[in-house]
């Protein structure tokens, strides 16, 4: 879509000159034009994706079995550099997750986040976003892609930028990594067409209410809920709350198209 917009812009540039082209490019953002007309499989008017960051053991123990029980596919943003991916058992378990149709998403290798501000003592000096450049981030995303390809054999996947932060010491890295992935979490449609909630320590009913409230806005086409720990680890949501949400979504598959973030991004691109 970006390429199509660029082609269109070049065409206009020839016809009307630079000023008008600039104006058009400011007004048009990718997908904005077509978002109103999106219809999903099963006639659902909104797509929902559940995602899980940091390759945590509690996701394998609790989230994956619940998703599999209700035949819902999630996106798992793994971290090749994390301690939980350094044993054979975990590696085999994640391979199986991919075989079951879930997405193994890119979350970089070392999880670079800003080391500035309060509560950022956990950011290691080697993973400080301020020390990075956009080129370095692109190399890291590429390396994570290669690692994940060895796990799942897939050549395309989406990315969740760690901490949702993309400002390195020498500029924003988003445009440097966009060509390396199918999509970037939360960046497919403008708000409120796409919304998401990074949830933890909430009840199943709160999760369901978020979905209902978001879906009530006719402009909203993509709803995401992001988890970390499920029934354990950190930024945790209880197994019970997670299960309640998944059960609700499975029951209402005529209203919501629940699938991986990659499937949603690919589908919108096709539209
Ligand atoms: Zn993370």
PDB file of C-alpha atoms and ligand atoms in Angstrom:
ATOM      1  CA  UNK A   1       0.000   0.000   0.000  1.00  0.00           C
ATOM      2  CA  UNK A   2       2.889   2.353   0.791  1.00  0.00           C
ATOM      3  CA  UNK A   3       4.336   1.561  -2.630  1.00  0.00           C
ATOM      4  CA  UNK A   4       0.960   2.206  -4.271  1.00  0.00           C
ATOM      5  CA  UNK A   5       0.721   5.543  -2.470  1.00  0.00           C
ATOM      6  CA  UNK A   6       4.207   6.431  -3.665  1.00  0.00           C
ATOM      7  CA  UNK A   7       3.391   5.527  -7.258  1.00  0.00           C
ATOM      8  CA  UNK A   8       0.245   7.616  -7.045  1.00  0.00           C
ATOM      9  CA  UNK A   9       2.238  10.473  -5.578  1.00  0.00           C
ATOM     10  CA  UNK A  10       4.788  10.298  -8.410  1.00  0.00           C
ATOM     11  CA  UNK A  11       1.993  10.360 -10.971  1.00  0.00           C
ATOM     12  CA  UNK A  12       0.521  13.469  -9.362  1.00  0.00           C
ATOM     13  CA  UNK A  13       3.927  15.061  -9.087  1.00  0.00           C
ATOM     14  CA  UNK A  14       4.316  14.900 -12.845  1.00  0.00           C
ATOM     15  CA  UNK A  15       0.852  16.283 -13.349  1.00  0.00           C
ATOM     16  CA  UNK A  16       0.485  18.972 -10.715  1.00  0.00           C
ATOM     17  CA  UNK A  17       3.931  19.756  -9.360  1.00  0.00           C
ATOM     18  CA  UNK A  18       5.673  19.351  -6.028  1.00  0.00           C
ATOM     19  CA  UNK A  19       3.486  21.487  -3.779  1.00  0.00           C
ATOM     20  CA  UNK A  20       0.287  19.620  -4.539  1.00  0.00           C
ATOM     21  CA  UNK A  21       2.048  16.278  -4.144  1.00  0.00           C
ATOM     22  CA  UNK A  22       3.301  17.274  -0.726  1.00  0.00           C
ATOM     23  CA  UNK A  23      -0.212  18.196   0.315  1.00  0.00           C
ATOM     24  CA  UNK A  24      -1.603  14.844  -0.899  1.00  0.00           C
ATOM     25  CA  UNK A  25       1.103  12.897   0.954  1.00  0.00           C
ATOM     26  CA  UNK A  26       0.315  14.727   4.187  1.00  0.00           C
ATOM     27  CA  UNK A  27      -3.396  13.950   3.846  1.00  0.00           C
ATOM     28  CA  UNK A  28      -3.006  10.286   2.835  1.00  0.00           C
ATOM     29  CA  UNK A  29      -1.653   7.699   5.245  1.00  0.00           C
ATOM     30  CA  UNK A  30      -1.423   4.015   4.295  1.00  0.00           C
ATOM     31  CA  UNK A  31      -4.785   2.143   4.447  1.00  0.00           C
ATOM     32  CA  UNK A  32      -6.737   5.245   5.519  1.00  0.00           C
ATOM     33  CA  UNK A  33      -8.705   5.330   2.297  1.00  0.00           C
ATOM     34  CA  UNK A  34      -9.827   1.698   2.371  1.00  0.00           C
ATOM     35  CA  UNK A  35     -10.450   1.146   6.116  1.00  0.00           C
ATOM     36  CA  UNK A  36     -14.161   1.982   5.884  1.00  0.00           C
ATOM     37  CA  UNK A  37     -14.763  -0.772   3.368  1.00  0.00           C
ATOM     38  CA  UNK A  38     -12.977  -3.631   5.156  1.00  0.00           C
ATOM     39  CA  UNK A  39     -15.075  -6.739   5.692  1.00  0.00           C
ATOM     40  CA  UNK A  40     -13.564  -9.749   7.360  1.00  0.00           C
ATOM     41  CA  UNK A  41     -14.170 -13.497   6.936  1.00  0.00           C
ATOM     42  CA  UNK A  42     -17.425 -14.719   8.571  1.00  0.00           C
ATOM     43  CA  UNK A  43     -18.879 -11.242   7.988  1.00  0.00           C
ATOM     44  CA  UNK A  44     -17.216  -9.931  11.157  1.00  0.00           C
ATOM     45  CA  UNK A  45     -16.793  -6.155  11.138  1.00  0.00           C
ATOM     46  CA  UNK A  46     -13.832  -6.118  13.474  1.00  0.00           C
ATOM     47  CA  UNK A  47     -10.631  -8.171  13.755  1.00  0.00           C
ATOM     48  CA  UNK A  48      -9.253  -9.107  17.173  1.00  0.00           C
ATOM     49  CA  UNK A  49      -5.741 -10.321  17.932  1.00  0.00           C
ATOM     50  CA  UNK A  50      -4.271 -11.596  21.164  1.00  0.00           C
ATOM     51  CA  UNK A  51      -0.525 -11.301  21.568  1.00  0.00           C
ATOM     52  CA  UNK A  52       2.081 -12.324  24.109  1.00  0.00           C
ATOM     53  CA  UNK A  53       5.496 -10.734  24.530  1.00  0.00           C
ATOM     54  CA  UNK A  54       8.935 -11.844  25.741  1.00  0.00           C
ATOM     55  CA  UNK A  55       8.702 -15.656  25.299  1.00  0.00           C
ATOM     56  CA  UNK A  56       7.648 -16.286  28.904  1.00  0.00           C
ATOM     57  CA  UNK A  57       7.288 -19.813  30.304  1.00  0.00           C
ATOM     58  CA  UNK A  58       3.818 -19.054  31.700  1.00  0.00           C
ATOM     59  CA  UNK A  59       2.640 -18.449  28.124  1.00  0.00           C
ATOM     60  CA  UNK A  60       3.649 -21.993  27.192  1.00  0.00           C
ATOM     61  CA  UNK A  61       2.140 -23.370  30.401  1.00  0.00           C
ATOM     62  CA  UNK A  62      -1.185 -21.505  30.369  1.00  0.00           C
ATOM     63  CA  UNK A  63      -1.854 -19.261  27.344  1.00  0.00           C
ATOM     64  CA  UNK A  64      -1.039 -21.749  24.578  1.00  0.00           C
ATOM     65  CA  UNK A  65      -3.151 -24.640  25.975  1.00  0.00           C
ATOM     66  CA  UNK A  66      -6.156 -22.300  26.391  1.00  0.00           C
ATOM     67  CA  UNK A  67      -5.820 -20.922  22.852  1.00  0.00           C
ATOM     68  CA  UNK A  68      -5.467 -24.445  21.463  1.00  0.00           C
ATOM     69  CA  UNK A  69      -8.485 -25.653  23.453  1.00  0.00           C
ATOM     70  CA  UNK A  70     -10.672 -22.989  21.795  1.00  0.00           C
ATOM     71  CA  UNK A  71      -8.888 -23.117  18.424  1.00  0.00           C
ATOM     72  CA  UNK A  72      -7.808 -19.472  18.523  1.00  0.00           C
ATOM     73  CA  UNK A  73      -4.481 -18.419  17.020  1.00  0.00           C
ATOM     74  CA  UNK A  74      -2.297 -15.883  18.829  1.00  0.00           C
ATOM     75  CA  UNK A  75       0.878 -13.920  18.100  1.00  0.00           C
ATOM     76  CA  UNK A  76       3.867 -14.651  20.304  1.00  0.00           C
ATOM     77  CA  UNK A  77       6.635 -12.042  20.156  1.00  0.00           C
ATOM     78  CA  UNK A  78       9.700 -14.040  21.102  1.00  0.00           C
ATOM     79  CA  UNK A  79      13.069 -12.783  22.249  1.00  0.00           C
ATOM     80  CA  UNK A  80      15.995 -14.856  20.950  1.00  0.00           C
ATOM     81  CA  UNK A  81      18.245 -13.197  23.537  1.00  0.00           C
ATOM     82  CA  UNK A  82      16.051 -14.083  26.505  1.00  0.00           C
ATOM     83  CA  UNK A  83      16.958 -16.569  29.193  1.00  0.00           C
ATOM     84  CA  UNK A  84      13.795 -18.572  28.550  1.00  0.00           C
ATOM     85  CA  UNK A  85      14.922 -19.517  25.046  1.00  0.00           C
ATOM     86  CA  UNK A  86      18.240 -21.016  26.004  1.00  0.00           C
ATOM     87  CA  UNK A  87      17.179 -24.570  26.632  1.00  0.00           C
ATOM     88  CA  UNK A  88      16.229 -27.333  24.242  1.00  0.00           C
ATOM     89  CA  UNK A  89      12.862 -28.012  25.854  1.00  0.00           C
ATOM     90  CA  UNK A  90      11.681 -24.415  25.381  1.00  0.00           C
ATOM     91  CA  UNK A  91      12.934 -24.269  21.809  1.00  0.00           C
ATOM     92  CA  UNK A  92      11.027 -27.458  20.942  1.00  0.00           C
ATOM     93  CA  UNK A  93       7.914 -26.115  22.690  1.00  0.00           C
ATOM     94  CA  UNK A  94       7.959 -22.900  20.627  1.00  0.00           C
ATOM     95  CA  UNK A  95       8.427 -24.900  17.418  1.00  0.00           C
ATOM     96  CA  UNK A  96       5.255 -26.773  18.295  1.00  0.00           C
ATOM     97  CA  UNK A  97       3.424 -23.501  18.966  1.00  0.00           C
ATOM     98  CA  UNK A  98       4.279 -22.404  15.422  1.00  0.00           C
ATOM     99  CA  UNK A  99       3.203 -25.785  14.000  1.00  0.00           C
ATOM    100  CA  UNK A 100      -0.188 -25.252  15.660  1.00  0.00           C
ATOM    101  CA  UNK A 101      -0.730 -22.117  13.542  1.00  0.00           C
ATOM    102  CA  UNK A 102       0.269 -19.407  15.999  1.00  0.00           C
ATOM    103  CA  UNK A 103       2.521 -16.578  14.823  1.00  0.00           C
ATOM    104  CA  UNK A 104       6.052 -16.310  16.148  1.00  0.00           C
ATOM    105  CA  UNK A 105       6.562 -12.553  16.022  1.00  0.00           C
ATOM    106  CA  UNK A 106       9.689 -10.414  16.046  1.00  0.00           C
ATOM    107  CA  UNK A 107      10.478  -8.557  19.283  1.00  0.00           C
ATOM    108  CA  UNK A 108      14.143  -7.832  18.384  1.00  0.00           C
ATOM    109  CA  UNK A 109      16.994  -9.834  19.949  1.00  0.00           C
ATOM    110  CA  UNK A 110      17.958  -7.881  23.075  1.00  0.00           C
ATOM    111  CA  UNK A 111      14.768  -5.901  23.759  1.00  0.00           C
ATOM    112  CA  UNK A 112      16.208  -2.360  23.504  1.00  0.00           C
ATOM    113  CA  UNK A 113      14.167   0.162  25.487  1.00  0.00           C
ATOM    114  CA  UNK A 114      14.872   3.662  26.713  1.00  0.00           C
ATOM    115  CA  UNK A 115      17.049   3.642  29.819  1.00  0.00           C
ATOM    116  CA  UNK A 116      15.890   7.152  30.721  1.00  0.00           C
ATOM    117  CA  UNK A 117      13.235   7.936  33.308  1.00  0.00           C
ATOM    118  CA  UNK A 118      12.039   6.268  36.497  1.00  0.00           C
ATOM    119  CA  UNK A 119      11.674   2.486  36.787  1.00  0.00           C
ATOM    120  CA  UNK A 120      14.124   1.801  33.995  1.00  0.00           C
ATOM    121  CA  UNK A 121      16.895   0.383  36.121  1.00  0.00           C
ATOM    122  CA  UNK A 122      16.209  -3.007  34.502  1.00  0.00           C
ATOM    123  CA  UNK A 123      17.406  -1.815  31.080  1.00  0.00           C
ATOM    124  CA  UNK A 124      20.915  -3.206  30.663  1.00  0.00           C
ATOM    125  CA  UNK A 125      23.511  -0.793  29.209  1.00  0.00           C
ATOM    126  CA  UNK A 126      23.890  -3.011  26.115  1.00  0.00           C
ATOM    127  CA  UNK A 127      20.121  -2.847  25.541  1.00  0.00           C
ATOM    128  CA  UNK A 128      19.687   0.895  25.965  1.00  0.00           C
ATOM    129  CA  UNK A 129      17.782   2.391  23.038  1.00  0.00           C
ATOM    130  CA  UNK A 130      19.758   5.607  23.430  1.00  0.00           C
ATOM    131  CA  UNK A 131      22.906   3.669  22.464  1.00  0.00           C
ATOM    132  CA  UNK A 132      21.310   2.321  19.274  1.00  0.00           C
ATOM    133  CA  UNK A 133      20.970   3.712  15.727  1.00  0.00           C
ATOM    134  CA  UNK A 134      18.171   2.932  13.240  1.00  0.00           C
ATOM    135  CA  UNK A 135      20.689   0.871  11.191  1.00  0.00           C
ATOM    136  CA  UNK A 136      21.647  -1.156  14.250  1.00  0.00           C
ATOM    137  CA  UNK A 137      17.973  -1.798  15.044  1.00  0.00           C
ATOM    138  CA  UNK A 138      17.389  -2.965  11.466  1.00  0.00           C
ATOM    139  CA  UNK A 139      20.310  -5.404  11.822  1.00  0.00           C
ATOM    140  CA  UNK A 140      18.871  -6.679  15.112  1.00  0.00           C
ATOM    141  CA  UNK A 141      15.391  -7.166  13.647  1.00  0.00           C
ATOM    142  CA  UNK A 142      16.956  -9.043  10.715  1.00  0.00           C
ATOM    143  CA  UNK A 143      18.839 -11.312  13.102  1.00  0.00           C
ATOM    144  CA  UNK A 144      15.656 -12.048  15.060  1.00  0.00           C
ATOM    145  CA  UNK A 145      13.901 -12.869  11.761  1.00  0.00           C
ATOM    146  CA  UNK A 146      16.612 -15.392  10.941  1.00  0.00           C
ATOM    147  CA  UNK A 147      16.371 -17.006  14.376  1.00  0.00           C
ATOM    148  CA  UNK A 148      12.583 -17.263  14.113  1.00  0.00           C
ATOM    149  CA  UNK A 149      12.817 -18.658  10.570  1.00  0.00           C
ATOM    150  CA  UNK A 150      14.887 -21.508  12.011  1.00  0.00           C
ATOM    151  CA  UNK A 151      12.070 -22.202  14.485  1.00  0.00           C
ATOM    152  CA  UNK A 152       9.035 -21.935  12.202  1.00  0.00           C
ATOM    153  CA  UNK A 153      10.242 -21.816   8.561  1.00  0.00           C
ATOM    154  CA  UNK A 154       8.194 -18.647   7.964  1.00  0.00           C
ATOM    155  CA  UNK A 155       9.672 -15.831   5.901  1.00  0.00           C
ATOM    156  CA  UNK A 156       7.269 -13.136   7.018  1.00  0.00           C
ATOM    157  CA  UNK A 157       6.078 -12.002  10.457  1.00  0.00           C
ATOM    158  CA  UNK A 158       5.066  -8.881  12.375  1.00  0.00           C
ATOM    159  CA  UNK A 159       7.109  -6.891  14.890  1.00  0.00           C
ATOM    160  CA  UNK A 160       6.279  -5.480  18.301  1.00  0.00           C
ATOM    161  CA  UNK A 161       8.847  -2.786  19.171  1.00  0.00           C
ATOM    162  CA  UNK A 162      10.006  -3.424  22.763  1.00  0.00           C
ATOM    163  CA  UNK A 163       8.283  -1.060  25.225  1.00  0.00           C
ATOM    164  CA  UNK A 164       6.531   0.404  22.126  1.00  0.00           C
ATOM    165  CA  UNK A 165       9.524   2.760  21.952  1.00  0.00           C
ATOM    166  CA  UNK A 166      11.280   3.476  18.665  1.00  0.00           C
ATOM    167  CA  UNK A 167      13.436   6.565  19.287  1.00  0.00           C
ATOM    168  CA  UNK A 168      17.136   5.680  19.229  1.00  0.00           C
ATOM    169  CA  UNK A 169      20.000   8.015  20.103  1.00  0.00           C
ATOM    170  CA  UNK A 170      20.039   9.057  16.448  1.00  0.00           C
ATOM    171  CA  UNK A 171      16.428   9.092  15.320  1.00  0.00           C
ATOM    172  CA  UNK A 172      13.328   6.938  15.038  1.00  0.00           C
ATOM    173  CA  UNK A 173      13.973   3.386  13.800  1.00  0.00           C
ATOM    174  CA  UNK A 174      10.494   2.525  12.554  1.00  0.00           C
ATOM    175  CA  UNK A 175      11.083   3.315   8.874  1.00  0.00           C
ATOM    176  CA  UNK A 176      14.366   1.350   8.927  1.00  0.00           C
ATOM    177  CA  UNK A 177      12.623  -1.859  10.095  1.00  0.00           C
ATOM    178  CA  UNK A 178       9.283  -1.602   8.273  1.00  0.00           C
ATOM    179  CA  UNK A 179      10.605  -3.252   5.060  1.00  0.00           C
ATOM    180  CA  UNK A 180      11.862  -6.229   7.130  1.00  0.00           C
ATOM    181  CA  UNK A 181       8.473  -7.246   8.572  1.00  0.00           C
ATOM    182  CA  UNK A 182       4.878  -7.810   7.446  1.00  0.00           C
ATOM    183  CA  UNK A 183       3.652  -5.123   9.825  1.00  0.00           C
ATOM    184  CA  UNK A 184       4.409  -3.258  13.039  1.00  0.00           C
ATOM    185  CA  UNK A 185       2.115  -3.817  16.019  1.00  0.00           C
ATOM    186  CA  UNK A 186      -0.365  -0.960  16.381  1.00  0.00           C
ATOM    187  CA  UNK A 187       0.805   0.772  13.204  1.00  0.00           C
ATOM    188  CA  UNK A 188      -1.435  -0.759  10.524  1.00  0.00           C
ATOM    189  CA  UNK A 189      -4.368   1.654  10.730  1.00  0.00           C
ATOM    190  CA  UNK A 190      -4.597   5.097  12.353  1.00  0.00           C
ATOM    191  CA  UNK A 191      -6.498   5.474  15.635  1.00  0.00           C
ATOM    192  CA  UNK A 192      -9.353   4.798  16.324  1.00  0.00           C
ATOM    193  CA  UNK A 193      -9.470   2.368  13.403  1.00  0.00           C
ATOM    194  CA  UNK A 194      -6.835   0.335  15.232  1.00  0.00           C
ATOM    195  CA  UNK A 195      -6.691   0.204  19.031  1.00  0.00           C
ATOM    196  CA  UNK A 196      -4.904  -2.017  21.524  1.00  0.00           C
ATOM    197  CA  UNK A 197      -4.491  -2.498  25.246  1.00  0.00           C
ATOM    198  CA  UNK A 198      -1.408  -3.796  27.031  1.00  0.00           C
ATOM    199  CA  UNK A 199      -3.265  -5.461  29.897  1.00  0.00           C
ATOM    200  CA  UNK A 200      -2.113  -6.942  33.198  1.00  0.00           C
ATOM    201  CA  UNK A 201      -3.653  -7.648  36.584  1.00  0.00           C
ATOM    202  CA  UNK A 202      -7.196  -7.317  35.221  1.00  0.00           C
ATOM    203  CA  UNK A 203     -10.278  -9.538  35.347  1.00  0.00           C
ATOM    204  CA  UNK A 204     -11.731 -11.520  32.464  1.00  0.00           C
ATOM    205  CA  UNK A 205     -14.769  -9.250  32.486  1.00  0.00           C
ATOM    206  CA  UNK A 206     -12.563  -6.156  32.124  1.00  0.00           C
ATOM    207  CA  UNK A 207     -10.895  -7.734  29.098  1.00  0.00           C
ATOM    208  CA  UNK A 208     -14.260  -8.600  27.554  1.00  0.00           C
ATOM    209  CA  UNK A 209     -15.582  -5.105  28.275  1.00  0.00           C
ATOM    210  CA  UNK A 210     -12.603  -3.593  26.476  1.00  0.00           C
ATOM    211  CA  UNK A 211     -13.383  -5.675  23.389  1.00  0.00           C
ATOM    212  CA  UNK A 212     -17.096  -4.780  23.526  1.00  0.00           C
ATOM    213  CA  UNK A 213     -16.463  -1.081  24.100  1.00  0.00           C
ATOM    214  CA  UNK A 214     -13.906  -0.865  21.282  1.00  0.00           C
ATOM    215  CA  UNK A 215     -16.072  -2.828  18.856  1.00  0.00           C
ATOM    216  CA  UNK A 216     -19.014  -0.488  19.562  1.00  0.00           C
ATOM    217  CA  UNK A 217     -17.138   2.253  17.698  1.00  0.00           C
ATOM    218  CA  UNK A 218     -18.064   1.659  14.033  1.00  0.00           C
ATOM    219  CA  UNK A 219     -14.735   3.198  12.964  1.00  0.00           C
ATOM    220  CA  UNK A 220     -12.710   0.544  14.808  1.00  0.00           C
ATOM    221  CA  UNK A 221     -11.490  -2.301  12.567  1.00  0.00           C
ATOM    222  CA  UNK A 222      -8.647  -3.850  14.580  1.00  0.00           C
ATOM    223  CA  UNK A 223      -8.590  -4.523  18.340  1.00  0.00           C
ATOM    224  CA  UNK A 224      -5.542  -5.949  20.079  1.00  0.00           C
ATOM    225  CA  UNK A 225      -4.908  -7.150  23.599  1.00  0.00           C
ATOM    226  CA  UNK A 226      -1.317  -7.657  24.598  1.00  0.00           C
ATOM    227  CA  UNK A 227      -0.263  -9.943  27.446  1.00  0.00           C
ATOM    228  CA  UNK A 228       3.004 -10.726  29.180  1.00  0.00           C
ATOM    229  CA  UNK A 229       2.758 -13.342  31.927  1.00  0.00           C
ATOM    230  CA  UNK A 230      -0.371 -15.512  31.997  1.00  0.00           C
ATOM    231  CA  UNK A 231      -0.866 -17.135  35.384  1.00  0.00           C
ATOM    232  CA  UNK A 232       2.772 -16.385  36.307  1.00  0.00           C
ATOM    233  CA  UNK A 233       5.908 -14.391  35.449  1.00  0.00           C
ATOM    234  CA  UNK A 234       5.600 -10.562  35.333  1.00  0.00           C
ATOM    235  CA  UNK A 235       2.957  -8.025  34.198  1.00  0.00           C
ATOM    236  CA  UNK A 236       0.737 -10.992  34.742  1.00  0.00           C
ATOM    237  CA  UNK A 237      -2.890 -11.710  33.932  1.00  0.00           C
ATOM    238  CA  UNK A 238      -4.488 -14.628  35.753  1.00  0.00           C
ATOM    239  CA  UNK A 239      -5.070 -17.848  33.876  1.00  0.00           C
ATOM    240  CA  UNK A 240      -8.760 -17.547  34.787  1.00  0.00           C
ATOM    241  CA  UNK A 241      -9.125 -14.027  33.310  1.00  0.00           C
ATOM    242  CA  UNK A 242      -7.300 -15.018  30.128  1.00  0.00           C
ATOM    243  CA  UNK A 243      -9.427 -18.133  29.746  1.00  0.00           C
ATOM    244  CA  UNK A 244     -12.643 -16.155  30.218  1.00  0.00           C
ATOM    245  CA  UNK A 245     -11.657 -13.776  27.414  1.00  0.00           C
ATOM    246  CA  UNK A 246     -10.660 -16.583  25.028  1.00  0.00           C
ATOM    247  CA  UNK A 247     -13.895 -18.466  25.736  1.00  0.00           C
ATOM    248  CA  UNK A 248     -15.912 -15.292  25.035  1.00  0.00           C
ATOM    249  CA  UNK A 249     -14.104 -14.647  21.748  1.00  0.00           C
ATOM    250  CA  UNK A 250     -14.553 -18.256  20.622  1.00  0.00           C
ATOM    251  CA  UNK A 251     -18.285 -18.030  21.354  1.00  0.00           C
ATOM    252  CA  UNK A 252     -18.664 -14.861  19.283  1.00  0.00           C
ATOM    253  CA  UNK A 253     -16.678 -15.724  16.181  1.00  0.00           C
ATOM    254  CA  UNK A 254     -19.482 -14.318  14.013  1.00  0.00           C
ATOM    255  CA  UNK A 255     -18.797 -10.854  15.506  1.00  0.00           C
ATOM    256  CA  UNK A 256     -15.020 -10.959  15.770  1.00  0.00           C
ATOM    257  CA  UNK A 257     -12.435 -12.321  13.383  1.00  0.00           C
ATOM    258  CA  UNK A 258      -9.875 -13.562  15.919  1.00  0.00           C
ATOM    259  CA  UNK A 259      -6.540 -14.457  14.394  1.00  0.00           C
ATOM    260  CA  UNK A 260      -2.835 -13.606  14.403  1.00  0.00           C
ATOM    261  CA  UNK A 261      -1.690 -10.049  13.859  1.00  0.00           C
ATOM    262  CA  UNK A 262       0.105 -11.166  10.714  1.00  0.00           C
ATOM    263  CA  UNK A 263      -3.091 -12.650   9.259  1.00  0.00           C
ATOM    264  CA  UNK A 264      -4.932  -9.390   9.930  1.00  0.00           C
ATOM    265  CA  UNK A 265      -2.200  -7.231   8.365  1.00  0.00           C
ATOM    266  CA  UNK A 266      -1.970  -9.514   5.303  1.00  0.00           C
ATOM    267  CA  UNK A 267      -5.749  -9.504   4.886  1.00  0.00           C
ATOM    268  CA  UNK A 268      -5.965  -5.703   5.035  1.00  0.00           C
ATOM    269  CA  UNK A 269      -3.134  -5.373   2.512  1.00  0.00           C
ATOM    270  CA  UNK A 270      -5.044  -7.653   0.123  1.00  0.00           C
ATOM    271  CA  UNK A 271      -8.192  -5.556   0.550  1.00  0.00           C
TER     272      UNK A 271
HETATM  273 ZN1  LIG B   1       8.816  -6.988  25.583  1.00  0.00          ZN
END
